Amino acid sequence: MKEKYILANWKQNGSTDLLAKMAEALHSFTYSSNIRVGIFPPAIYLGLTEKIFQKTSILFGIQNISAHPNGAYTGEIAASMCLDVHAQMALIGHSERRHIFADTNEICATKFKNAVHAGVTPVFCIGETLSEHEKGFTKKVLTEQLNSIKDFLTAHFLIAYEPVWAIGTGKAASKEEAQETHAFIRSLLPENYRHTPIVYGGSVNANNTASFLQMPDIDGVLVGGASLDPCTFKKIVAAAT
Ligand code: PGA
């Protein structure tokens, strides 16, 4: 059975208390063996996340890594440090990184390369803004974003398609629209990488998860706001099962 990813991006939210509550909600719950659940807490909680989830199948990762190697870069976190605390994945190029912190395609590509070299699975986030969407530039934007990593592709990475207009707005893409875009993204990948999981993100909730996962090219969801409530997140995982 094809693997499905249910990923929680907590952004700059969460606490030790939320981690404990999330662990409690998920520990008592059994889901199908093809479901991969992953949590991306703020980096300061990664050590605790490892401790809490170490005997479970829950994956966890970092929301951003440095574009620089280890050294004098105050406040930055290298990909190798993620592995050191057993974080398996790294979000790269989330739209908030691209738009608030000016992570260009070039910077995102370097971060992607660093994650691959460190042995951390990159979850490469791409997506068009509302104005790019309205002007009909979606395919062009996605092509440029994907082209930036074409020289660093690896056996195991994920793509997250997150239309910026759907993030945190309550206006998710329709499942048909998301499917069409995922199929386009897949067609851009070189043939030997076409199996790459492509997850959808942008206003995913407990009510729309199942419909996204029915679509042939949607291999999971990346959930922001709705992942901050353990009960809702558990319902999202349940919807995938
Ligand atoms: P949202 O965020 O689910 O709150 O729309 C998704 C994301 O930014 O990853």
Coordinates of N, CA and C and ligand atoms in Angstrom, one line a residue:
M1 N 0.8 -1.2 0.0 CA 0.0 0.0 0.0 C 0.9 1.3 0.0
K2 N 0.5 2.3 -0.8 CA 1.2 3.5 -0.9 C 1.3 4.2 0.5
E3 N 2.4 4.8 0.8 CA 2.5 5.5 2.1 C 1.8 6.9 2.0
K4 N 1.2 7.3 3.1 CA 0.5 8.6 3.2 C 1.2 9.3 4.4
Y5 N 1.5 10.6 4.1 CA 2.1 11.4 5.2 C 1.2 12.4 5.8
I6 N 1.1 12.4 7.1 CA 0.3 13.4 7.8 C 1.3 14.2 8.6
L7 N 1.6 15.4 8.2 CA 2.6 16.2 8.8 C 2.1 17.4 9.5
A8 N 2.6 17.7 10.6 CA 2.1 18.9 11.4 C 3.2 19.9 11.5
N9 N 2.9 21.1 10.9 CA 3.9 22.2 11.0 C 3.4 23.2 12.1
W10 N 4.0 23.2 13.2 CA 3.6 24.1 14.3 C 4.0 25.5 14.1
K11 N 4.9 25.8 13.2 CA 5.4 27.2 13.0 C 5.9 27.7 14.4
Q12 N 5.7 29.0 14.6 CA 6.2 29.5 15.9 C 5.1 29.4 17.0
N13 N 4.7 28.2 17.2 CA 3.6 27.9 18.2 C 4.0 26.6 18.9
G14 N 3.3 26.4 20.0 CA 3.6 25.2 20.8 C 4.3 25.4 22.1
S15 N 4.4 24.3 22.9 CA 5.0 24.4 24.2 C 5.3 23.0 24.7
T16 N 6.0 22.9 25.8 CA 6.2 21.6 26.3 C 4.9 20.9 26.7
D17 N 3.9 21.7 27.1 CA 2.6 21.2 27.4 C 1.9 20.6 26.2
L18 N 2.0 21.4 25.1 CA 1.3 20.9 23.9 C 2.0 19.6 23.4
L19 N 3.3 19.5 23.5 CA 4.0 18.3 23.1 C 3.5 17.1 23.9
A20 N 3.4 17.3 25.2 CA 2.9 16.2 26.1 C 1.5 15.8 25.7
K21 N 0.6 16.8 25.5 CA -0.8 16.5 25.1 C -0.9 15.8 23.8
M22 N 0.0 16.2 22.8 CA 0.0 15.6 21.5 C 0.4 14.1 21.6
A23 N 1.4 13.9 22.5 CA 1.9 12.5 22.7 C 0.8 11.7 23.3
E24 N 0.1 12.2 24.2 CA -1.0 11.5 24.9 C -2.1 11.2 23.8
A25 N -2.4 12.1 23.0 CA -3.5 11.9 22.0 C -3.1 10.8 21.0
L26 N -1.8 10.8 20.6 CA -1.4 9.9 19.5 C -1.0 8.5 20.0
H27 N -0.5 8.5 21.3 CA 0.0 7.2 21.8 C -1.1 6.2 21.9
S28 N -2.3 6.6 22.2 CA -3.4 5.7 22.4 C -4.1 5.3 21.2
F29 N -3.6 5.7 20.0 CA -4.3 5.6 18.8 C -3.5 4.8 17.8
T30 N -4.2 3.8 17.2 CA -3.5 2.9 16.2 C -4.0 3.3 14.8
Y31 N -3.1 3.5 13.9 CA -3.4 3.8 12.6 C -2.7 2.8 11.6
S32 N -3.2 2.8 10.4 CA -2.7 1.8 9.4 C -1.2 2.0 9.2
S33 N -0.6 0.8 8.8 CA 0.9 0.8 8.8 C 1.4 1.7 7.6
N34 N 0.6 2.1 6.7 CA 1.1 2.9 5.6 C 1.0 4.4 5.9
I35 N 0.5 4.7 7.1 CA 0.4 6.2 7.5 C 1.7 6.6 8.2
R36 N 2.3 7.7 7.7 CA 3.5 8.2 8.4 C 3.1 9.5 9.0
V37 N 3.2 9.6 10.3 CA 2.8 10.9 11.0 C 4.1 11.6 11.4
G38 N 4.2 12.9 11.1 CA 5.4 13.6 11.5 C 5.0 15.0 12.1
I39 N 5.8 15.4 13.0 CA 5.6 16.7 13.7 C 6.8 17.6 13.5
F40 N 6.6 18.8 13.2 CA 7.6 19.8 13.1 C 7.4 20.9 14.1
P41 N 8.0 20.7 15.3 CA 7.8 21.7 16.4 C 8.9 22.8 16.2
P42 N 8.8 23.9 16.9 CA 9.9 24.9 16.9 C 11.2 24.1 17.3
A43 N 12.3 24.5 16.7 CA 13.6 23.8 16.9 C 14.0 23.6 18.4
I44 N 13.6 24.5 19.2 CA 14.0 24.5 20.6 C 13.4 23.3 21.3
Y45 N 12.3 22.7 20.8 CA 11.7 21.6 21.4 C 12.1 20.2 20.7
L46 N 13.0 20.2 19.8 CA 13.4 19.0 19.1 C 13.9 17.9 20.1
G47 N 14.8 18.3 21.1 CA 15.3 17.3 22.0 C 14.2 16.7 22.8
L48 N 13.3 17.5 23.3 CA 12.2 17.0 24.1 C 11.3 16.1 23.2
T49 N 11.1 16.5 21.9 CA 10.3 15.8 21.0 C 10.9 14.4 20.9
E50 N 12.2 14.3 20.7 CA 12.8 13.0 20.6 C 12.6 12.1 21.8
K51 N 12.7 12.7 23.0 CA 12.5 12.0 24.2 C 11.1 11.5 24.3
I52 N 10.1 12.3 23.9 CA 8.7 12.0 24.1 C 8.3 10.9 23.1
F53 N 8.8 11.0 21.8 CA 8.3 10.1 20.8 C 9.3 9.0 20.4
Q54 N 10.4 8.8 21.2 CA 11.4 7.9 20.8 C 11.0 6.4 20.6
K55 N 10.0 6.0 21.4 CA 9.6 4.6 21.3 C 8.4 4.5 20.4
T56 N 8.1 5.5 19.6 CA 6.9 5.4 18.8 C 7.3 5.5 17.3
S57 N 6.3 5.4 16.4 CA 6.6 5.4 15.0 C 6.5 6.9 14.5
I58 N 6.2 7.8 15.4 CA 6.0 9.2 15.0 C 7.4 9.8 14.6
L59 N 7.3 10.4 13.4 CA 8.6 11.1 12.9 C 8.6 12.5 13.4
F60 N 9.7 13.1 13.4 CA 9.7 14.6 13.7 C 10.8 15.2 12.9
G61 N 10.7 16.5 12.8 CA 11.7 17.2 11.9 C 11.7 18.7 12.3
I62 N 12.6 19.4 11.6 CA 12.9 20.8 11.9 C 12.2 21.7 10.8
Q63 N 11.8 22.9 11.2 CA 11.1 23.7 10.3 C 11.9 24.5 9.3
N64 N 13.2 24.5 9.6 CA 14.1 25.3 8.7 C 15.5 24.9 9.1
I65 N 16.5 24.9 8.2 CA 17.9 24.7 8.5 C 18.7 25.8 7.9
S66 N 19.9 25.9 8.4 CA 20.8 26.9 7.9 C 21.3 26.6 6.4
A67 N 21.6 27.7 5.7 CA 22.2 27.5 4.4 C 23.7 27.4 4.5
H68 N 24.2 27.6 5.8 CA 25.7 27.6 6.0 C 26.2 26.3 6.7
P69 N 27.4 26.0 6.5 CA 28.0 24.9 7.2 C 28.2 25.3 8.7
N70 N 28.5 24.4 9.6 CA 28.8 24.7 11.0 C 29.8 25.9 11.1
G71 N 29.6 26.7 12.1 CA 30.6 27.8 12.2 C 29.9 29.0 12.8
A72 N 30.5 30.2 12.5 CA 30.1 31.4 13.2 C 28.8 32.0 12.5
Y73 N 27.7 31.4 12.8 CA 26.4 31.9 12.3 C 25.4 31.9 13.4
T74 N 25.5 32.9 14.3 CA 24.7 33.0 15.5 C 23.2 32.8 15.2
G75 N 22.6 31.9 16.0 CA 21.2 31.7 15.8 C 20.7 30.7 14.8
E76 N 21.7 30.2 14.0 CA 21.3 29.2 12.9 C 21.5 27.8 13.4
I77 N 20.9 26.9 12.7 CA 20.9 25.4 13.1 C 21.3 24.6 11.8
A78 N 22.4 23.9 11.9 CA 22.9 23.1 10.8 C 22.1 21.8 10.6
A79 N 22.0 21.3 9.4 CA 21.2 20.1 9.1 C 21.8 18.9 10.0
S80 N 23.2 18.9 10.1 CA 23.8 17.8 10.9 C 23.3 17.8 12.3
M81 N 22.9 18.9 12.9 CA 22.5 19.0 14.2 C 21.1 18.3 14.4
C82 N 20.3 18.4 13.3 CA 19.0 17.7 13.3 C 19.2 16.2 13.5
L83 N 20.1 15.7 12.7 CA 20.4 14.3 12.8 C 20.9 13.9 14.2
D84 N 21.7 14.8 14.8 CA 22.3 14.6 16.1 C 21.2 14.3 17.2
V85 N 20.0 15.0 17.0 CA 18.9 14.8 17.9 C 17.8 13.9 17.3
H86 N 18.3 13.2 16.3 CA 17.4 12.1 15.6 C 16.2 12.7 14.9
A87 N 16.2 14.0 14.5 CA 15.1 14.5 13.7 C 15.4 14.0 12.3
Q88 N 14.4 13.4 11.7 CA 14.6 12.7 10.4 C 14.3 13.6 9.2
M89 N 13.6 14.7 9.4 CA 13.1 15.5 8.3 C 13.4 17.0 8.5
A90 N 13.4 17.8 7.4 CA 13.5 19.2 7.5 C 12.6 19.9 6.4
L91 N 11.8 20.8 6.9 CA 11.0 21.6 5.9 C 12.0 22.6 5.3
I92 N 11.9 22.7 4.0 CA 12.8 23.6 3.3 C 11.9 24.5 2.4
G93 N 12.1 25.8 2.4 CA 11.4 26.7 1.5 C 9.9 26.9 1.8
H94 N 9.5 26.7 3.1 CA 8.1 27.0 3.4 C 7.8 28.5 3.0
S95 N 6.6 28.7 2.6 CA 6.3 30.1 2.0 C 6.6 31.2 3.0
E96 N 6.4 30.9 4.3 CA 6.7 32.0 5.3 C 8.3 32.2 5.3
R97 N 9.1 31.2 5.1 CA 10.5 31.4 5.0 C 10.8 32.2 3.7
R98 N 10.1 31.9 2.6 CA 10.4 32.5 1.3 C 9.9 34.0 1.4
H99 N 8.7 34.2 2.0 CA 8.2 35.6 1.9 C 8.5 36.5 3.0
I100 N 8.6 36.0 4.2 CA 8.9 36.8 5.4 C 10.5 36.9 5.6
F101 N 11.2 35.8 5.4 CA 12.6 35.8 5.7 C 13.5 35.8 4.4
A102 N 12.8 36.1 3.3 CA 13.6 36.3 2.0 C 14.4 35.1 1.6
D103 N 13.9 33.9 1.9 CA 14.6 32.7 1.3 C 14.4 32.6 -0.2
T104 N 15.3 32.9 -1.0 CA 15.2 32.8 -2.4 C 15.2 31.4 -2.9
N105 N 15.0 31.2 -4.2 CA 15.1 29.8 -4.7 C 16.5 29.3 -4.5
E106 N 17.5 30.2 -4.7 CA 18.9 29.8 -4.5 C 19.2 29.4 -3.1
I107 N 18.7 30.2 -2.1 CA 19.0 29.8 -0.7 C 18.3 28.5 -0.4
C108 N 17.0 28.4 -0.9 CA 16.3 27.1 -0.6 C 17.0 25.9 -1.2
A109 N 17.6 26.1 -2.4 CA 18.3 25.0 -3.0 C 19.5 24.6 -2.1
T110 N 20.2 25.6 -1.6 CA 21.4 25.3 -0.8 C 21.0 24.6 0.5
K111 N 19.9 25.0 1.1 CA 19.4 24.3 2.3 C 19.0 22.9 1.9
F112 N 18.4 22.7 0.8 CA 18.0 21.4 0.3 C 19.2 20.5 0.2
K113 N 20.2 21.1 -0.4 CA 21.5 20.3 -0.6 C 22.1 20.0 0.7
N114 N 22.1 20.9 1.7 CA 22.7 20.7 3.0 C 21.9 19.5 3.7
A115 N 20.6 19.5 3.6 CA 19.8 18.5 4.2 C 20.2 17.1 3.6
V116 N 20.2 17.1 2.3 CA 20.6 15.8 1.6 C 21.9 15.3 2.1
H117 N 22.9 16.2 2.1 CA 24.3 15.8 2.5 C 24.3 15.3 4.0
A118 N 23.5 15.9 4.8 CA 23.5 15.5 6.2 C 22.7 14.2 6.5
G119 N 22.0 13.8 5.5 CA 21.2 12.6 5.6 C 19.8 12.9 6.3
V120 N 19.4 14.1 6.2 CA 18.0 14.5 6.7 C 17.1 14.6 5.5
T121 N 15.9 14.0 5.6 CA 14.9 14.0 4.5 C 14.3 15.4 4.3
P122 N 14.6 16.0 3.1 CA 14.0 17.4 2.9 C 12.5 17.2 2.5
V123 N 11.7 18.1 3.1 CA 10.3 18.3 2.6 C 10.3 19.6 1.9
F124 N 10.4 19.6 0.6 CA 10.6 20.8 -0.2 C 9.3 21.5 -0.5
C125 N 9.1 22.7 0.1 CA 7.8 23.4 -0.1 C 7.8 24.3 -1.2
I126 N 6.7 24.2 -2.1 CA 6.6 25.1 -3.2 C 5.1 25.6 -3.3
G127 N 4.9 26.7 -4.0 CA 3.6 27.2 -4.1 C 3.6 28.6 -4.6
E128 N 2.5 28.9 -5.3 CA 2.4 30.3 -5.9 C 1.5 31.2 -5.0
T129 N 1.8 32.5 -5.1 CA 1.0 33.5 -4.3 C -0.3 33.7 -5.0
L130 N -1.2 34.4 -4.3 CA -2.5 34.7 -4.9 C -2.4 35.5 -6.2
S131 N -1.5 36.5 -6.2 CA -1.4 37.3 -7.5 C -0.8 36.4 -8.6
E132 N 0.2 35.6 -8.3 CA 0.7 34.7 -9.3 C -0.4 33.7 -9.8
H133 N -1.2 33.3 -8.9 CA -2.3 32.4 -9.2 C -3.3 33.1 -10.2
E134 N -3.6 34.3 -9.8 CA -4.6 35.0 -10.6 C -4.1 35.4 -12.0
K135 N -2.8 35.6 -12.0 CA -2.2 36.0 -13.4 C -1.9 34.8 -14.2
G136 N -2.2 33.6 -13.7 CA -2.0 32.4 -14.5 C -0.5 31.9 -14.5
F137 N 0.2 32.3 -13.5 CA 1.7 32.0 -13.4 C 2.0 30.8 -12.6
T138 N 1.0 30.1 -12.1 CA 1.3 28.9 -11.2 C 2.3 28.0 -11.8
K139 N 2.1 27.5 -13.0 CA 3.0 26.5 -13.5 C 4.5 27.1 -13.7
K140 N 4.6 28.3 -14.0 CA 5.9 28.9 -14.2 C 6.6 29.0 -12.9
V141 N 5.9 29.4 -11.8 CA 6.5 29.6 -10.5 C 6.9 28.2 -10.0
L142 N 6.0 27.2 -10.1 CA 6.4 25.9 -9.6 C 7.5 25.3 -10.3
T143 N 7.6 25.6 -11.6 CA 8.7 25.0 -12.4 C 10.0 25.7 -12.0
E144 N 10.0 27.0 -11.7 CA 11.2 27.6 -11.3 C 11.7 27.1 -9.9
Q145 N 10.7 27.0 -9.0 CA 11.0 26.5 -7.7 C 11.6 25.1 -7.7
L146 N 11.0 24.2 -8.5 CA 11.5 22.9 -8.6 C 12.9 22.8 -9.4
N147 N 13.0 23.6 -10.4 CA 14.3 23.6 -11.1 C 15.4 23.9 -10.2
S148 N 15.2 24.8 -9.2 CA 16.3 25.2 -8.3 C 17.0 24.0 -7.6
I149 N 16.2 22.9 -7.5 CA 16.9 21.7 -6.7 C 17.2 20.6 -7.7
K150 N 17.1 20.8 -9.0 CA 17.2 19.7 -9.9 C 18.6 19.0 -9.8
D151 N 19.6 19.7 -9.4 CA 20.9 19.1 -9.4 C 21.2 18.3 -8.1
F152 N 20.2 18.4 -7.1 CA 20.5 17.8 -5.8 C 19.5 16.8 -5.4
L153 N 18.7 16.3 -6.4 CA 17.7 15.3 -6.1 C 18.3 14.1 -5.5
T154 N 17.5 13.4 -4.6 CA 18.0 12.3 -3.9 C 16.9 11.2 -3.8
A155 N 17.3 10.0 -3.4 CA 16.4 8.9 -3.4 C 15.2 9.2 -2.5
H156 N 15.4 9.9 -1.4 CA 14.2 10.1 -0.6 C 14.1 11.6 -0.2
F157 N 13.1 12.2 -0.8 CA 12.6 13.5 -0.4 C 11.2 13.7 -0.6
L158 N 10.6 14.7 -0.1 CA 9.1 14.9 -0.3 C 9.0 16.3 -0.8
I159 N 7.9 16.5 -1.5 CA 7.5 17.8 -2.0 C 6.2 18.2 -1.3
A160 N 6.1 19.4 -0.8 CA 4.8 19.9 -0.3 C 4.3 21.0 -1.2
Y161 N 3.2 20.8 -1.8 CA 2.6 21.8 -2.6 C 1.7 22.6 -1.7
E162 N 2.0 23.9 -1.5 CA 1.2 24.7 -0.6 C 0.9 26.0 -1.3
P163 N -0.2 26.1 -2.0 CA -0.5 27.4 -2.6 C -0.6 28.5 -1.5
V164 N 0.1 29.6 -1.6 CA 0.3 30.6 -0.6 C -1.1 31.2 -0.2
W165 N -2.0 31.3 -1.2 CA -3.4 31.8 -1.0 C -4.2 30.9 -0.1
A166 N -3.8 29.7 0.1 CA -4.6 28.7 0.9 C -4.0 28.6 2.3
I167 N -2.8 29.1 2.5 CA -2.2 28.9 3.9 C -2.8 29.9 4.9
G168 N -3.4 29.3 5.9 CA -4.0 30.1 7.0 C -5.2 30.9 6.7
T169 N -5.8 30.7 5.5 CA -6.9 31.5 5.1 C -8.2 30.8 5.2
G170 N -8.2 29.5 5.5 CA -9.5 28.8 5.6 C -10.0 28.5 4.2
K171 N -9.3 28.9 3.1 CA -9.7 28.6 1.7 C -8.8 27.6 1.1
A172 N -9.0 26.3 1.4 CA -8.2 25.3 0.8 C -8.4 25.2 -0.7
A173 N -7.4 24.7 -1.5 CA -7.7 24.4 -2.9 C -8.7 23.3 -2.9
S174 N -9.4 23.2 -4.0 CA -10.4 22.1 -4.1 C -9.5 20.8 -4.4
K175 N -10.1 19.7 -4.1 CA -9.3 18.4 -4.3 C -8.9 18.3 -5.8
E176 N -9.8 18.7 -6.7 CA -9.5 18.6 -8.1 C -8.4 19.5 -8.6
E177 N -8.5 20.7 -8.0 CA -7.4 21.7 -8.3 C -6.1 21.2 -7.8
A178 N -6.1 20.7 -6.6 CA -4.8 20.2 -6.0 C -4.3 19.0 -6.8
Q179 N -5.2 18.1 -7.1 CA -4.8 16.9 -7.9 C -4.1 17.4 -9.2
E180 N -4.8 18.3 -9.9 CA -4.2 18.7 -11.2 C -2.8 19.3 -11.1
T181 N -2.6 20.1 -10.0 CA -1.3 20.7 -9.8 C -0.3 19.7 -9.4
H182 N -0.7 18.7 -8.5 CA 0.2 17.7 -8.1 C 0.7 16.9 -9.3
A183 N -0.3 16.6 -10.2 CA 0.1 15.8 -11.4 C 1.1 16.6 -12.2
F184 N 0.9 17.9 -12.3 CA 1.8 18.7 -13.1 C 3.2 18.7 -12.4
I185 N 3.2 18.8 -11.1 CA 4.5 18.8 -10.4 C 5.2 17.4 -10.6
R186 N 4.4 16.4 -10.6 CA 5.0 15.0 -10.8 C 5.6 14.9 -12.2
S187 N 4.9 15.6 -13.1 CA 5.4 15.5 -14.5 C 6.7 16.2 -14.7
L188 N 7.0 17.2 -13.8 CA 8.2 17.9 -13.9 C 9.4 17.1 -13.4
L189 N 9.1 16.1 -12.6 CA 10.2 15.4 -12.0 C 10.9 14.4 -13.0
P190 N 12.2 14.2 -13.0 CA 12.8 13.3 -13.8 C 12.2 11.9 -13.6
E191 N 12.1 11.1 -14.6 CA 11.4 9.8 -14.5 C 11.7 8.9 -13.3
N192 N 13.0 8.9 -12.9 CA 13.3 8.0 -11.7 C 13.0 8.7 -10.4
Y193 N 12.4 9.9 -10.4 CA 12.0 10.5 -9.2 C 10.4 10.7 -9.1
R194 N 9.7 10.1 -10.1 CA 8.3 10.3 -10.2 C 7.5 9.7 -9.0
H195 N 8.1 8.8 -8.3 CA 7.5 8.1 -7.1 C 7.5 9.1 -5.9
T196 N 8.2 10.2 -6.0 CA 8.4 11.1 -4.8 C 7.0 11.5 -4.2
P197 N 6.9 11.3 -2.9 CA 5.6 11.7 -2.3 C 5.4 13.2 -2.4
I198 N 4.2 13.6 -2.8 CA 3.8 15.0 -2.9 C 2.6 15.2 -2.0
V199 N 2.8 16.0 -1.0 CA 1.8 16.3 0.0 C 1.2 17.7 -0.3
Y200 N -0.1 17.8 0.1 CA -0.8 19.1 -0.1 C -0.9 19.8 1.3
G201 N -0.7 21.2 1.2 CA -0.8 22.0 2.4 C -1.6 23.3 2.1
G202 N -2.3 23.8 3.1 CA -3.1 25.0 2.9 C -4.5 24.8 3.4
S203 N -4.8 25.2 4.7 CA -6.1 25.1 5.2 C -6.6 23.6 5.3
V204 N -5.7 22.7 5.5 CA -6.2 21.3 5.7 C -6.8 21.2 7.1
N205 N -7.9 20.5 7.1 CA -8.6 20.2 8.4 C -9.1 18.8 8.5
A206 N -9.8 18.5 9.6 CA -10.3 17.2 9.8 C -11.4 16.8 8.8
N207 N -12.1 17.8 8.2 CA -13.2 17.6 7.3 C -12.7 17.4 5.8
N208 N -11.6 18.0 5.4 CA -11.2 17.9 4.0 C -10.0 16.9 3.8
T209 N -9.4 16.4 4.9 CA -8.2 15.5 4.7 C -8.6 14.3 3.8
A210 N -9.6 13.6 4.1 CA -10.0 12.3 3.4 C -10.1 12.6 1.9
S211 N -10.8 13.7 1.6 CA -11.0 14.0 0.2 C -9.7 14.3 -0.6
F212 N -8.8 14.9 0.1 CA -7.5 15.2 -0.6 C -6.8 13.8 -0.8
L213 N -6.8 13.0 0.2 CA -6.1 11.7 0.1 C -6.7 10.7 -0.9
Q214 N -7.9 11.0 -1.3 CA -8.5 10.1 -2.3 C -7.8 10.3 -3.7
M215 N -7.2 11.4 -3.9 CA -6.7 11.8 -5.2 C -5.4 11.0 -5.5
P216 N -5.2 10.6 -6.7 CA -4.1 9.7 -7.0 C -2.7 10.3 -6.8
D217 N -2.6 11.6 -7.0 CA -1.3 12.2 -6.9 C -1.0 13.0 -5.6
I218 N -2.0 12.8 -4.6 CA -1.8 13.5 -3.3 C -1.4 12.4 -2.3
D219 N -0.2 12.5 -1.8 CA 0.3 11.5 -0.9 C 0.4 11.9 0.5
G220 N -0.4 12.9 0.9 CA -0.4 13.3 2.3 C -0.8 14.7 2.4
V221 N -0.7 15.2 3.7 CA -1.1 16.6 3.9 C -0.1 17.2 4.9
L222 N 0.2 18.5 4.7 CA 1.0 19.3 5.7 C 0.0 20.2 6.3
V223 N -0.1 20.1 7.6 CA -1.2 20.8 8.4 C -0.6 21.9 9.3
G224 N -1.0 23.1 9.2 CA -0.5 24.1 10.1 C -1.5 24.3 11.3
G225 N -2.3 25.3 11.2 CA -3.2 25.7 12.3 C -4.0 24.5 12.9
A226 N -4.5 23.6 12.1 CA -5.3 22.5 12.6 C -4.5 21.5 13.3
S227 N -3.2 21.6 13.3 CA -2.3 20.6 14.0 C -2.0 21.0 15.4
L228 N -2.5 22.2 15.8 CA -2.1 22.7 17.1 C -3.1 22.2 18.2
D229 N -4.2 21.6 17.7 CA -5.1 21.0 18.7 C -5.0 19.5 18.6
P230 N -4.5 18.8 19.7 CA -4.2 17.4 19.6 C -5.5 16.6 19.2
C231 N -6.6 17.0 19.6 CA -7.8 16.3 19.3 C -8.2 16.4 17.8
T232 N -8.0 17.6 17.2 CA -8.2 17.8 15.8 C -7.2 17.1 15.0
F233 N -5.9 17.1 15.4 CA -4.9 16.5 14.7 C -5.1 15.0 14.6
K234 N -5.5 14.4 15.8 CA -5.9 13.0 15.8 C -7.0 12.7 14.8
K235 N -8.0 13.6 14.7 CA -9.1 13.3 13.7 C -8.5 13.3 12.3
I236 N -7.5 14.2 12.1 CA -6.9 14.3 10.7 C -6.2 13.0 10.4
V237 N -5.5 12.5 11.4 CA -4.8 11.2 11.2 C -5.8 10.1 11.0
A238 N -6.9 10.1 11.8 CA -7.9 9.1 11.7 C -8.6 9.2 10.3
A239 N -8.7 10.4 9.7 CA -9.3 10.5 8.4 C -8.5 9.9 7.3
A240 N -7.2 9.8 7.6 CA -6.3 9.2 6.6 C -6.3 7.7 6.7
T241 N -6.8 7.2 7.8 CA -6.7 5.7 8.1 C -7.8 4.9 7.4
Ligands
PGA1 P1 -2.4 26.0 7.5 O1 -0.8 26.1 7.2 O2 -2.8 24.6 7.6 O3 -2.6 26.8 8.7 O4 -3.1 26.7 6.3 C1 -0.2 25.1 6.4 C2 1.3 25.4 6.3 O5 1.7 26.6 6.3 O6 2.1 24.5 6.3

